[in-house]
Tab-separated table of C-alpha atoms and ligand atoms in Angstrom:
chain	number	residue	atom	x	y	z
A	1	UNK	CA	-55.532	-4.279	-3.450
A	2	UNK	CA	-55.258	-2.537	-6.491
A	3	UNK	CA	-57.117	-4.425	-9.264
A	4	UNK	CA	-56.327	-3.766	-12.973
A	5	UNK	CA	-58.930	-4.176	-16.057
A	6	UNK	CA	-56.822	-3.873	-18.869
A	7	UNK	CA	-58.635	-3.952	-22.736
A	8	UNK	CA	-58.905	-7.268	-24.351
A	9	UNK	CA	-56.636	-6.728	-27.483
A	10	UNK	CA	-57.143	-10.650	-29.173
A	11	UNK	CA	-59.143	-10.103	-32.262
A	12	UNK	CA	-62.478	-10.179	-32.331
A	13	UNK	CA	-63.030	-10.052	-28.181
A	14	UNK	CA	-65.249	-7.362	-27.162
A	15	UNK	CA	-65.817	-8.942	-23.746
A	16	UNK	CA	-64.238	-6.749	-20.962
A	17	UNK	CA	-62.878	-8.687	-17.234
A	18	UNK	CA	-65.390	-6.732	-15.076
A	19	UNK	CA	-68.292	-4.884	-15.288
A	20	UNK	CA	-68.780	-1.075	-13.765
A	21	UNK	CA	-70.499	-3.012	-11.066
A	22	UNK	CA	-68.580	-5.737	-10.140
A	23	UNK	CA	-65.486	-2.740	-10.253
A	24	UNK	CA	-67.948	-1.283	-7.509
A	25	UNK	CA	-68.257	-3.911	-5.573
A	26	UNK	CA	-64.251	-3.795	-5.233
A	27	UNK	CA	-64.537	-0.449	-4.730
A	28	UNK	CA	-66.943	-0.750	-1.994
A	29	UNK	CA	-64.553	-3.561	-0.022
A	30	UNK	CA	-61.938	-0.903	0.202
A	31	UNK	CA	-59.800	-2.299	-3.367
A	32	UNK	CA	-58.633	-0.028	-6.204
A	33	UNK	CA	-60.080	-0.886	-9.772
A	34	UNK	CA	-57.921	0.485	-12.294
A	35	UNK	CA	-59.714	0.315	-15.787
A	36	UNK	CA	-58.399	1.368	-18.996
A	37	UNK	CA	-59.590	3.821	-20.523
A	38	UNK	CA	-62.426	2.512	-23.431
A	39	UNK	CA	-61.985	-1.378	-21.844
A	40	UNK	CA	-65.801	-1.739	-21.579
A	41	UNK	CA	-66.923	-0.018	-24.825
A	42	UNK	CA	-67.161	-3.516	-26.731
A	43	UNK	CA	-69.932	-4.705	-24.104
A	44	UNK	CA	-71.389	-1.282	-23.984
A	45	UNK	CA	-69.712	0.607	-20.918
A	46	UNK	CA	-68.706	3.867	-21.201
A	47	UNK	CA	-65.330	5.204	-19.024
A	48	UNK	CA	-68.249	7.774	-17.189
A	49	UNK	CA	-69.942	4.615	-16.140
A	50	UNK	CA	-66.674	3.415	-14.333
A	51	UNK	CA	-65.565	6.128	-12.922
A	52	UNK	CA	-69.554	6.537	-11.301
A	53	UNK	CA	-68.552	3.345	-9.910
A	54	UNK	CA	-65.510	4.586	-8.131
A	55	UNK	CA	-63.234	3.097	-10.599
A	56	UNK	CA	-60.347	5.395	-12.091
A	57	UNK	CA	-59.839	5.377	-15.722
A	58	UNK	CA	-55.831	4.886	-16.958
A	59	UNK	CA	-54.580	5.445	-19.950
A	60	UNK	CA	-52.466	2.718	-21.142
A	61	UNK	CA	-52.310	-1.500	-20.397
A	62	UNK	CA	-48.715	-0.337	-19.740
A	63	UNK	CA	-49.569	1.688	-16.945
A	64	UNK	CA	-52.246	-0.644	-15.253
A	65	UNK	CA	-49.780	-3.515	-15.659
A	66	UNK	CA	-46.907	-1.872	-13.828
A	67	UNK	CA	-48.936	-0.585	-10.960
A	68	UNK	CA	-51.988	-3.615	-10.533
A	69	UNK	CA	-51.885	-6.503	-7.537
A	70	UNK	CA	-54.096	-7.976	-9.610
A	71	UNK	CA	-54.784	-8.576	-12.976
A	72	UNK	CA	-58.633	-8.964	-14.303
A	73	UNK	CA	-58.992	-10.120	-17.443
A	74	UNK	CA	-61.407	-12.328	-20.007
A	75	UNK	CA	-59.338	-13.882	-22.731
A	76	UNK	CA	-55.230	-15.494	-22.281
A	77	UNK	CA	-52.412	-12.832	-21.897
A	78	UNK	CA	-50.764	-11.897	-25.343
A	79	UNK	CA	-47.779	-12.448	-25.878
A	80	UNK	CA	-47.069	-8.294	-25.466
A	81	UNK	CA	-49.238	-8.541	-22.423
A	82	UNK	CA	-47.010	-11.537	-21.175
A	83	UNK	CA	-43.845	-9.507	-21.279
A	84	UNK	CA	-45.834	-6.479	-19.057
A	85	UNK	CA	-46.754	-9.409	-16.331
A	86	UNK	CA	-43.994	-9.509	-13.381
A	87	UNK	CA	-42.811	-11.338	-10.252
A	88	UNK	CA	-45.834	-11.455	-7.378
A	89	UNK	CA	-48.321	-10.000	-9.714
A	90	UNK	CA	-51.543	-11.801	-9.580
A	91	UNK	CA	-53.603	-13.135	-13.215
A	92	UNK	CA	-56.919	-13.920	-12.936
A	93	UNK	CA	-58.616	-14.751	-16.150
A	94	UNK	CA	-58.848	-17.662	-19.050
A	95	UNK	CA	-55.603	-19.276	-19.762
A	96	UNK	CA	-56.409	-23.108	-21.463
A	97	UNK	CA	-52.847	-23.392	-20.972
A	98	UNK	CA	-52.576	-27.105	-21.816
A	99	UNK	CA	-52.796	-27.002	-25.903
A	100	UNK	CA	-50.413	-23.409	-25.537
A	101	UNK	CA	-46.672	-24.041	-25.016
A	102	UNK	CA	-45.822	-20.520	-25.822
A	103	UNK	CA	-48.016	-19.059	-23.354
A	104	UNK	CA	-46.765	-21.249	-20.635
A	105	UNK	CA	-43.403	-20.732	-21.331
A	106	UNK	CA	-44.139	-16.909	-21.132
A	107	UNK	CA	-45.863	-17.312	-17.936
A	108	UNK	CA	-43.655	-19.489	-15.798
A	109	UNK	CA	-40.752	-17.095	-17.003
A	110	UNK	CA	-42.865	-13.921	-15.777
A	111	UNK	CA	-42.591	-15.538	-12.146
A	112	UNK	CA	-46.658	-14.287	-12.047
A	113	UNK	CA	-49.292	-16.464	-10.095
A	114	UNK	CA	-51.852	-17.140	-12.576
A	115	UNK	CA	-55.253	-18.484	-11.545
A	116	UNK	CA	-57.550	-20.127	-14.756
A	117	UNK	CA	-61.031	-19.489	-14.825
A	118	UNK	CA	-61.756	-22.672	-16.472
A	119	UNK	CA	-60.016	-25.386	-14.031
A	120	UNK	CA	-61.987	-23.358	-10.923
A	121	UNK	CA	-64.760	-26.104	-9.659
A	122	UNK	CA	-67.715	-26.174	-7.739
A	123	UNK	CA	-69.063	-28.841	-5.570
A	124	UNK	CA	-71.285	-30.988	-8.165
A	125	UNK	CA	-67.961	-31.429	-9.952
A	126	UNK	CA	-68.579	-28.469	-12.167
A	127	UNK	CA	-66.745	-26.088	-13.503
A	128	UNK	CA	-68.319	-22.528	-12.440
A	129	UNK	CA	-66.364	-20.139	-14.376
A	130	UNK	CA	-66.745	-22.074	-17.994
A	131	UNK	CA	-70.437	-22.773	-17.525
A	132	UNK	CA	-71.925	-19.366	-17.915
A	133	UNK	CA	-70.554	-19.422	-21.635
A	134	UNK	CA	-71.340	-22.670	-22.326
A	135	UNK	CA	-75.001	-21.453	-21.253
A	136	UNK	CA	-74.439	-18.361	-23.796
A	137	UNK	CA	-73.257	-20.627	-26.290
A	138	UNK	CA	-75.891	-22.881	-25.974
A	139	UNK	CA	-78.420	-20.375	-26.099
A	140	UNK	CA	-77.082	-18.852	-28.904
A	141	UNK	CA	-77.084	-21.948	-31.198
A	142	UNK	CA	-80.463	-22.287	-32.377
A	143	UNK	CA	-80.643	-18.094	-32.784
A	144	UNK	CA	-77.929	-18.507	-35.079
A	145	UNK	CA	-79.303	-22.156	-36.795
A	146	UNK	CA	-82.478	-20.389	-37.388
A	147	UNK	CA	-81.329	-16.985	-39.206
A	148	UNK	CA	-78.561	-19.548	-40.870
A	149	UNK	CA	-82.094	-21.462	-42.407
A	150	UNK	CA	-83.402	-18.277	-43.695
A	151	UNK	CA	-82.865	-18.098	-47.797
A	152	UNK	CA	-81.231	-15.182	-48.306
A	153	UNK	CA	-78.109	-16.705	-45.649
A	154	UNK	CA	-77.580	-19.595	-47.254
A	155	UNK	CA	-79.976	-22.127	-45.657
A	156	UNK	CA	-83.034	-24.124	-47.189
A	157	UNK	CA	-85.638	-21.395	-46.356
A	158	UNK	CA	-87.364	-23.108	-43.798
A	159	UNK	CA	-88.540	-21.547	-40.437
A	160	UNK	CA	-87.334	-23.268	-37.347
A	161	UNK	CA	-90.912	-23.194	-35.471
A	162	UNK	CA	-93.326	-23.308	-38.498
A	163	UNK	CA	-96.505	-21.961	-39.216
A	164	UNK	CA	-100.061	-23.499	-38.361
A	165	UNK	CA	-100.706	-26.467	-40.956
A	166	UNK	CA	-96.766	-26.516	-41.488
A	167	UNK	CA	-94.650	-28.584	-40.118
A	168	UNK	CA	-91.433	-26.871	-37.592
A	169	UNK	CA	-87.660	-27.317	-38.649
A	170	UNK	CA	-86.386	-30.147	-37.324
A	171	UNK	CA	-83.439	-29.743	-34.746
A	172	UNK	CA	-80.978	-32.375	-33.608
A	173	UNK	CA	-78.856	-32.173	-30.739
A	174	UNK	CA	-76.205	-33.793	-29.790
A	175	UNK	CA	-74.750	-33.876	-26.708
A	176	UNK	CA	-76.683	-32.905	-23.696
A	177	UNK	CA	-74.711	-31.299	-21.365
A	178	UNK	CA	-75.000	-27.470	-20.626
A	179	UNK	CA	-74.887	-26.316	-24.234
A	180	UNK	CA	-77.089	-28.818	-25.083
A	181	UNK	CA	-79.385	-28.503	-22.801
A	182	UNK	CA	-79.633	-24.546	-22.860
A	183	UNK	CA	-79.434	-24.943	-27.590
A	184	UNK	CA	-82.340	-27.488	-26.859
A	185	UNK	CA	-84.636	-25.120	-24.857
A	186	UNK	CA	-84.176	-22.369	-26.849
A	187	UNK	CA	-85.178	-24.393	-30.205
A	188	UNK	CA	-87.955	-25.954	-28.435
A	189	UNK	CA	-89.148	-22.625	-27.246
A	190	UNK	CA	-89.258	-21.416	-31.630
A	191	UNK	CA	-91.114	-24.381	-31.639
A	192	UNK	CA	-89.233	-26.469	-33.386
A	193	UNK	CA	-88.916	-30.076	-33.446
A	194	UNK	CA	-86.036	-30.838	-30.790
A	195	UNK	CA	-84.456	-34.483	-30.318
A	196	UNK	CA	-80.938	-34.635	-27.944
A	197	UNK	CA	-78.599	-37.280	-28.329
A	198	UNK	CA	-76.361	-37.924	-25.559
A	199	UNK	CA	-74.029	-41.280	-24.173
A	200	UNK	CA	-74.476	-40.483	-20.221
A	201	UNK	CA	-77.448	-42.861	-19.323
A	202	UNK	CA	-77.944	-40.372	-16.565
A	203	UNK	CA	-77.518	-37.518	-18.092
A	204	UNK	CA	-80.712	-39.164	-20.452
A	205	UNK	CA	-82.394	-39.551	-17.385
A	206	UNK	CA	-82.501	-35.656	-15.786
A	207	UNK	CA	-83.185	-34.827	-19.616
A	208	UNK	CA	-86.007	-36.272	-19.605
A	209	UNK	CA	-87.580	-35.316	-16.941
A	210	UNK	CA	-86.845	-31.246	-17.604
A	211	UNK	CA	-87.888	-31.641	-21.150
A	212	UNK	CA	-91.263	-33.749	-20.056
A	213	UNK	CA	-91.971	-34.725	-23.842
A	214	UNK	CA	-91.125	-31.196	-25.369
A	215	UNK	CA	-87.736	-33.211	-26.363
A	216	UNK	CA	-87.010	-36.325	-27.593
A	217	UNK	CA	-84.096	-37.567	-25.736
A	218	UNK	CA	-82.239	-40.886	-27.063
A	219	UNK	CA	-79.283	-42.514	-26.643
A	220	UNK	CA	-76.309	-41.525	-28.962
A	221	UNK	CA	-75.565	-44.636	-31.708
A	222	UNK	CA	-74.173	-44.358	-35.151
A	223	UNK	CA	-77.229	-45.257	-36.851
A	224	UNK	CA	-79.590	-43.793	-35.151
A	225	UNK	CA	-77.671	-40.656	-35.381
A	226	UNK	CA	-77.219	-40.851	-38.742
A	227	UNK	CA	-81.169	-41.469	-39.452
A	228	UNK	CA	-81.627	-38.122	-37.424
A	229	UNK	CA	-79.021	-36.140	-38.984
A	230	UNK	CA	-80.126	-36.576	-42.161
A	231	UNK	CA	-83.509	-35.607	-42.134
A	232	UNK	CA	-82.540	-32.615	-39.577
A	233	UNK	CA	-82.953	-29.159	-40.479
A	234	UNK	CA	-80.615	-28.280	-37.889
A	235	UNK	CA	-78.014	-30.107	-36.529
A	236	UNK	CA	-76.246	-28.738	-33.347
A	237	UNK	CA	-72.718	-30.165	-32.149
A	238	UNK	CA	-72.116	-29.764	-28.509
A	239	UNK	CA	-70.441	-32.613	-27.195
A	240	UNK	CA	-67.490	-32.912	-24.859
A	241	UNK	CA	-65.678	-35.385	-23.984
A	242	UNK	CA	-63.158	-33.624	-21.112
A	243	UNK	CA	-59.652	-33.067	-21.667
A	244	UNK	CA	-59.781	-34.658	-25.215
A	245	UNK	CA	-60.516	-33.226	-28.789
A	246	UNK	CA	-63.895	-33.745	-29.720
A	247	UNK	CA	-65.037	-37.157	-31.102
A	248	UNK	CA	-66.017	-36.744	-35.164
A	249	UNK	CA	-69.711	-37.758	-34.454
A	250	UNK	CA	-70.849	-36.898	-38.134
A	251	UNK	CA	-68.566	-37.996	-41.443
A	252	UNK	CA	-68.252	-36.260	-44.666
A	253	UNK	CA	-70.054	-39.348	-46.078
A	254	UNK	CA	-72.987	-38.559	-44.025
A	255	UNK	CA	-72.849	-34.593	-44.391
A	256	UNK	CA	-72.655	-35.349	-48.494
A	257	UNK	CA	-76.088	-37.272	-47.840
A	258	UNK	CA	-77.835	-34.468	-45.808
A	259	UNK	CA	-80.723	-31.946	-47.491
A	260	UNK	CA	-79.034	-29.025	-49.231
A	261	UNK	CA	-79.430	-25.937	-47.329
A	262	UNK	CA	-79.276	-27.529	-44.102
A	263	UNK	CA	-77.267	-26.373	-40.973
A	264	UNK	CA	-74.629	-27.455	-39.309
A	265	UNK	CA	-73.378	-24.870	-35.811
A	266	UNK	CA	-70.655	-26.783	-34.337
A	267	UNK	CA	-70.479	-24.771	-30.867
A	268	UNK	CA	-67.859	-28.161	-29.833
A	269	UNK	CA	-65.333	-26.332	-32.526
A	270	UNK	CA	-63.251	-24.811	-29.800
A	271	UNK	CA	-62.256	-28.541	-29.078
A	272	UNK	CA	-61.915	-29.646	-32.953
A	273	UNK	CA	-65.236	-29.815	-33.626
A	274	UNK	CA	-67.970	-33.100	-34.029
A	275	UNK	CA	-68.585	-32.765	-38.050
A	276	UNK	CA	-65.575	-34.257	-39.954
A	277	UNK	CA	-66.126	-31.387	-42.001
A	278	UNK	CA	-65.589	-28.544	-39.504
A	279	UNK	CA	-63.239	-25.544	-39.146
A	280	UNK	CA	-63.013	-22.696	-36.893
A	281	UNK	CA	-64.572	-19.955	-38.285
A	282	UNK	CA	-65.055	-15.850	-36.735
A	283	UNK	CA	-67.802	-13.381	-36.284
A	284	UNK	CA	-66.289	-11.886	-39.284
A	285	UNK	CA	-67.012	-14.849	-41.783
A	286	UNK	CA	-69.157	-17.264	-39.396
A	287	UNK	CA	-70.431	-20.090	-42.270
A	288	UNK	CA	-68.970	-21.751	-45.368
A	289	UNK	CA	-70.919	-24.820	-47.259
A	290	UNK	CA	-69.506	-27.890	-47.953
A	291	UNK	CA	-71.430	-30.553	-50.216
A	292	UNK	CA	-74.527	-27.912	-50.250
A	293	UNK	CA	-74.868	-27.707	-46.090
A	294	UNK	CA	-73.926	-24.365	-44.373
A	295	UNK	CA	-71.585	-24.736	-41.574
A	296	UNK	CA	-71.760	-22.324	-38.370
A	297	UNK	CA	-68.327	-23.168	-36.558
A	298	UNK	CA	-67.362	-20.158	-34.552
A	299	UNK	CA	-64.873	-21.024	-31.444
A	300	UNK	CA	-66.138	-18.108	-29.155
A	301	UNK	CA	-69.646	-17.618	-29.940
A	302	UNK	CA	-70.169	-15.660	-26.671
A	303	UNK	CA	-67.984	-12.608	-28.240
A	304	UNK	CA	-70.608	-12.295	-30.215
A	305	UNK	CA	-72.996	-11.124	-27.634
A	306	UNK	CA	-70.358	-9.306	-25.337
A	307	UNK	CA	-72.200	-7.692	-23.161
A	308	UNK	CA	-74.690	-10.337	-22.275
A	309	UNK	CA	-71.812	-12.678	-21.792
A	310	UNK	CA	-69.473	-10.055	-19.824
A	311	UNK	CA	-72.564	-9.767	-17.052
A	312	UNK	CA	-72.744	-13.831	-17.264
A	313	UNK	CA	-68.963	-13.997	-16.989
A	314	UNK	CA	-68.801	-11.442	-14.075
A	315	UNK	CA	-71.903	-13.020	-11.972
A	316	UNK	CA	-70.035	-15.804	-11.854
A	317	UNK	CA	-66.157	-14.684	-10.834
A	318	UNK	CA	-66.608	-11.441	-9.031
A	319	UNK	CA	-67.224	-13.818	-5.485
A	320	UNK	CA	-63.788	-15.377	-6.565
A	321	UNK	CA	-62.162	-11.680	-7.652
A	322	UNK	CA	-63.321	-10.335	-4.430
A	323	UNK	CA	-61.900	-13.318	-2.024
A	324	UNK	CA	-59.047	-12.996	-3.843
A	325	UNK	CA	-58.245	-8.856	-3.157
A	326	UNK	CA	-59.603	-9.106	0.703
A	327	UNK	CA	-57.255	-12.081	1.221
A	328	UNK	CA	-54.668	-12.322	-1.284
A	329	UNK	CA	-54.679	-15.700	-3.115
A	330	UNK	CA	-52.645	-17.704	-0.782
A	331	UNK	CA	-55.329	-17.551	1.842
A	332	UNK	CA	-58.143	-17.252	-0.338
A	333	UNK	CA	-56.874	-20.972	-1.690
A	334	UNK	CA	-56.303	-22.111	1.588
A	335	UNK	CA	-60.419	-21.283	2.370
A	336	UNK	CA	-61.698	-22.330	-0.914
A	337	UNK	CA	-60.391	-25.794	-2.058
A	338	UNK	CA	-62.363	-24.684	-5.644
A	339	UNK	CA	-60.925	-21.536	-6.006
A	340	UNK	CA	-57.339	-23.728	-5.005
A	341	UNK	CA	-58.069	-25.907	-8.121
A	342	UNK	CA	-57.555	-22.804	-10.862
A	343	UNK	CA	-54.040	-22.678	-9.587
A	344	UNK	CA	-52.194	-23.113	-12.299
A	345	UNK	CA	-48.819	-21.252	-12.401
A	346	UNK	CA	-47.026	-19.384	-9.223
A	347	UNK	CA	-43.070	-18.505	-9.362
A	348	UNK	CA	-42.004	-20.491	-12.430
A	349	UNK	CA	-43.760	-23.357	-11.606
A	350	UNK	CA	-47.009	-25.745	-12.861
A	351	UNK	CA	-49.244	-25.949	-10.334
A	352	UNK	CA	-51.616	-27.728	-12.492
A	353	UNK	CA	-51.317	-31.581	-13.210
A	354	UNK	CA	-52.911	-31.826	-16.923
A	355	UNK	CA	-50.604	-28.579	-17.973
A	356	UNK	CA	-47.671	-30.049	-16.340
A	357	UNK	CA	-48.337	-33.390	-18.218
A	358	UNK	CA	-49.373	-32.033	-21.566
A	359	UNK	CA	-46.134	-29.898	-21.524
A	360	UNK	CA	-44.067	-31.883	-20.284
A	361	UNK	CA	-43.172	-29.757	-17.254
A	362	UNK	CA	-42.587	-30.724	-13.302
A	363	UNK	CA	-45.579	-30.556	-11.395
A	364	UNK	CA	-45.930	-29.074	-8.279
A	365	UNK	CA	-49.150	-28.853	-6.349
A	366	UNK	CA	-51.329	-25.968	-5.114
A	367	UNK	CA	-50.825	-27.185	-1.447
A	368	UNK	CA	-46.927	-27.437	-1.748
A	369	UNK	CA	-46.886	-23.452	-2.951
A	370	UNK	CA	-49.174	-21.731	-0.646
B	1	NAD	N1	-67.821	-22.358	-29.652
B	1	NAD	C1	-67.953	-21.723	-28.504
B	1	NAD	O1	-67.954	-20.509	-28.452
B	1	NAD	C2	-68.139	-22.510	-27.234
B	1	NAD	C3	-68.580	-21.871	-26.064
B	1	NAD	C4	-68.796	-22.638	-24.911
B	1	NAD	C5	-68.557	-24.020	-24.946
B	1	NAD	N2	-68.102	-24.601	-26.105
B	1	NAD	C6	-67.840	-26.047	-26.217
B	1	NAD	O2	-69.060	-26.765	-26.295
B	1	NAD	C7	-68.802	-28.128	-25.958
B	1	NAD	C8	-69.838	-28.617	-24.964
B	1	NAD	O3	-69.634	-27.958	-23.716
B	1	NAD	P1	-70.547	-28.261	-22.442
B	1	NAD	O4	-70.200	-27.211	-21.441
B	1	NAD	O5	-71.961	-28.428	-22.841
B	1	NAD	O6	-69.953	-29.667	-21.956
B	1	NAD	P2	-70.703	-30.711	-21.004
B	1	NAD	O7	-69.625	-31.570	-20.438
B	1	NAD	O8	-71.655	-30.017	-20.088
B	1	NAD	O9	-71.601	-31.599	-22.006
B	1	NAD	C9	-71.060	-32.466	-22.957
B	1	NAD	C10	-72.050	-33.612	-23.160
B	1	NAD	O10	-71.589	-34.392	-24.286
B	1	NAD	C11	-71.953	-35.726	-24.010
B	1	NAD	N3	-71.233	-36.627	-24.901
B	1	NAD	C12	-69.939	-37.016	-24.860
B	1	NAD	N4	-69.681	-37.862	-25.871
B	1	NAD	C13	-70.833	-37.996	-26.580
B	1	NAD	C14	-71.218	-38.762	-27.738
B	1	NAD	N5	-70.347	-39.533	-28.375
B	1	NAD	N6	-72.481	-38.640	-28.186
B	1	NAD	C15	-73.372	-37.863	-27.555
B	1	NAD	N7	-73.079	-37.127	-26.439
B	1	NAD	C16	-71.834	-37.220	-25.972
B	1	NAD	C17	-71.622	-35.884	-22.528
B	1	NAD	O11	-72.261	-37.015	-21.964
B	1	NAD	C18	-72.120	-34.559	-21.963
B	1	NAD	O12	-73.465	-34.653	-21.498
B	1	NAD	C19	-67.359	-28.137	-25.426
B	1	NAD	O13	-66.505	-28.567	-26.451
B	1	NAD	C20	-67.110	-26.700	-25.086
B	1	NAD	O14	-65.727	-26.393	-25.093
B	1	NAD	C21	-67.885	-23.860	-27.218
């Protein structure tokens, strides 16, 4: 199969669809990879390091879209990168089609069969292809709470993990699922003082016993919430509650009562956000202040370390990319109920229920097209 890298063009994406390695791993099952020229210089690969792979370096997006089976990508088409998609070609890549009428209008009228990252699951119900930048994300929250404190970028001055005979920042939390989790280890490991919030009794549970006192882990109420918020330092927003926009979990009331020079980084922005006072923000301009609090509210906070996330994001779909070129997709979703589930559009049609709903569209299902 011939598989086609092409360069993410949306603004502010320096991630790039596959690494030089997982190109040679293609390479090595007998597959084409087609990259275009200067796709991986964003996360630091250099054409010479493709083409060691075995990859050949093209020109244009023009060229790779014409001649690709498949199409490898990080981020949704745009819409000039819609009109270059065709009849039996394959996409492979982010599309959150659901909130994006335009794009699935483009899409179904390509006649393409595109395959979502994010609806692809895994047997403990989760969802293998979104976690590894959730786990970036996560990681990346209290980095970017704690240089966010310093004085000179807006915050109160304090440092999150203290000194000896001073006490740590203090670091709230809330929502403990995999950005949660991954924000809370890294605070606890500055040292700071970490307490999660989350609603999932169970969830409270498995916290607890990984954090084994390092955390504080309570359940998620308005008051105490508020009582935590306010005396925080840091307050990290990672909730989710799936399929929906993101519940406002702090008001502007509550915000206008915080400590001046506190932080807000509201990584559940990409889904509204959990402060009442949020908006997306970009690498470019990443924090504003409203009443005196700095707000950290960019929606794809793994761009921002591309090339750590681009060998997260690879790890986890070359196995997928590589079923899908030995096989072609129809078999590869007949052997792989998971991989089935990131079906999403094939020959004008939604083969994705929650698109199909959202959009108002006929649904047809993944077994009815392959
Ligand atoms: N900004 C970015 O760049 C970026 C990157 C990755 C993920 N995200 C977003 O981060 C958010 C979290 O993602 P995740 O992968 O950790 O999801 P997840 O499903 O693993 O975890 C969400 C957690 O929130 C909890 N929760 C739900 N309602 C709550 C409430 N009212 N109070 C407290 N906890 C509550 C759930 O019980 C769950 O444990 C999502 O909105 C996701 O889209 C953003």
């Amino acid at each position: 199969m011939k598989i086609g890298c092409p360069t993410e063009i949306k603004p502010q994406e320096f991630r790039v669809g596959m690494t030089p390695n997982a190109a040679g791993e293609a390479v090595a099952r007998g597959h084409q990879a087609l990259v275009q020229k200067g796709a991986g210089l964003g996360a630091g690969f250099s054409d010479e390091d493709y083409t060691a792979a075995g990859a050949h370096i093209i020109d244009t997006a023009e060229e790779i879209f014409a001649t690709a089976d498949m199409i490898v990508k990080v981020k949704e088409p745009q819409a000039g990168e819609r009109k270059m998609l065709r009849e039996g070609q394959l996409l492979f890549t982010y599309l959150h089609l659901a909130p994006d009428p335009e794009q699935t209008h483009d899409l179904l009228a390509s006649g393409c069969t595109a395959i979502a990252y994010e609806t692809v699951t895994d047997d403990r119900g989760g969802l293998p292809l979104l976690a590894p930048m959730s786990e970036v994300a996560g990681r990346l929250a209290p980095q970017v709470g704690a240089w966010t404190l310093q004085k000179a970028n807006g915050g109160r001055g304090v440092l999150m993990g203290g000194v000896p005979g001073v006490a740590p920042g203090k670091v709230v939390v809330i929502g403990g699922g995999v950005v949660g989790t991954h924000a809370a280890r890294m605070a606890v490991g500055l040292g700071a003082e970490v307490t999660i919030f989350d609603r999932s009794i169970q969830r409270l549970r498995e916290l607890d016993d990984l954090f084994e006192g390092r955390a504080k882990v309570l359940y998620s109420t308005v008051d105490v919430l508020e009582e935590h918020v306010l005396d925080a330092d840091a307050v990290i927003g990672a909730v989710l509650i799936p399929g929906a926009a993101a519940p406002k979990l702090v008001t502007d009331a509550q915000i206008k009562k915080m400590r001046r020079g506190s932080v807000l980084v509201d990584v559940a922005i990409d889904q509204g956000g959990c402060f009442e006072t949020s908006y997306a923000t970009t690498h470019a301009k990443p924090t504003y202040r409203v009443h005196g609090v700095v707000h950290y509210c960019v929606a794809n906070m793994p761009g921002g370390v591309a090339r750590t996330s681009t060998f997260a994001l690879n790890n986890a779909t070359l196995p997928f990319t590589v079923q899908l070129a030995n096989k072609g997709w129809k078999q590869a979703c007949k052997d792989d109920a998971h991989l089935k589930e990131g079906l999403n559009v094939h020959d004008g049609k939604v083969a994705y229920k929650a698109v199909a709903d959202a959009l108002g569209y006929k649904y047809a299902s993944a077994d009815s097209l392959i």
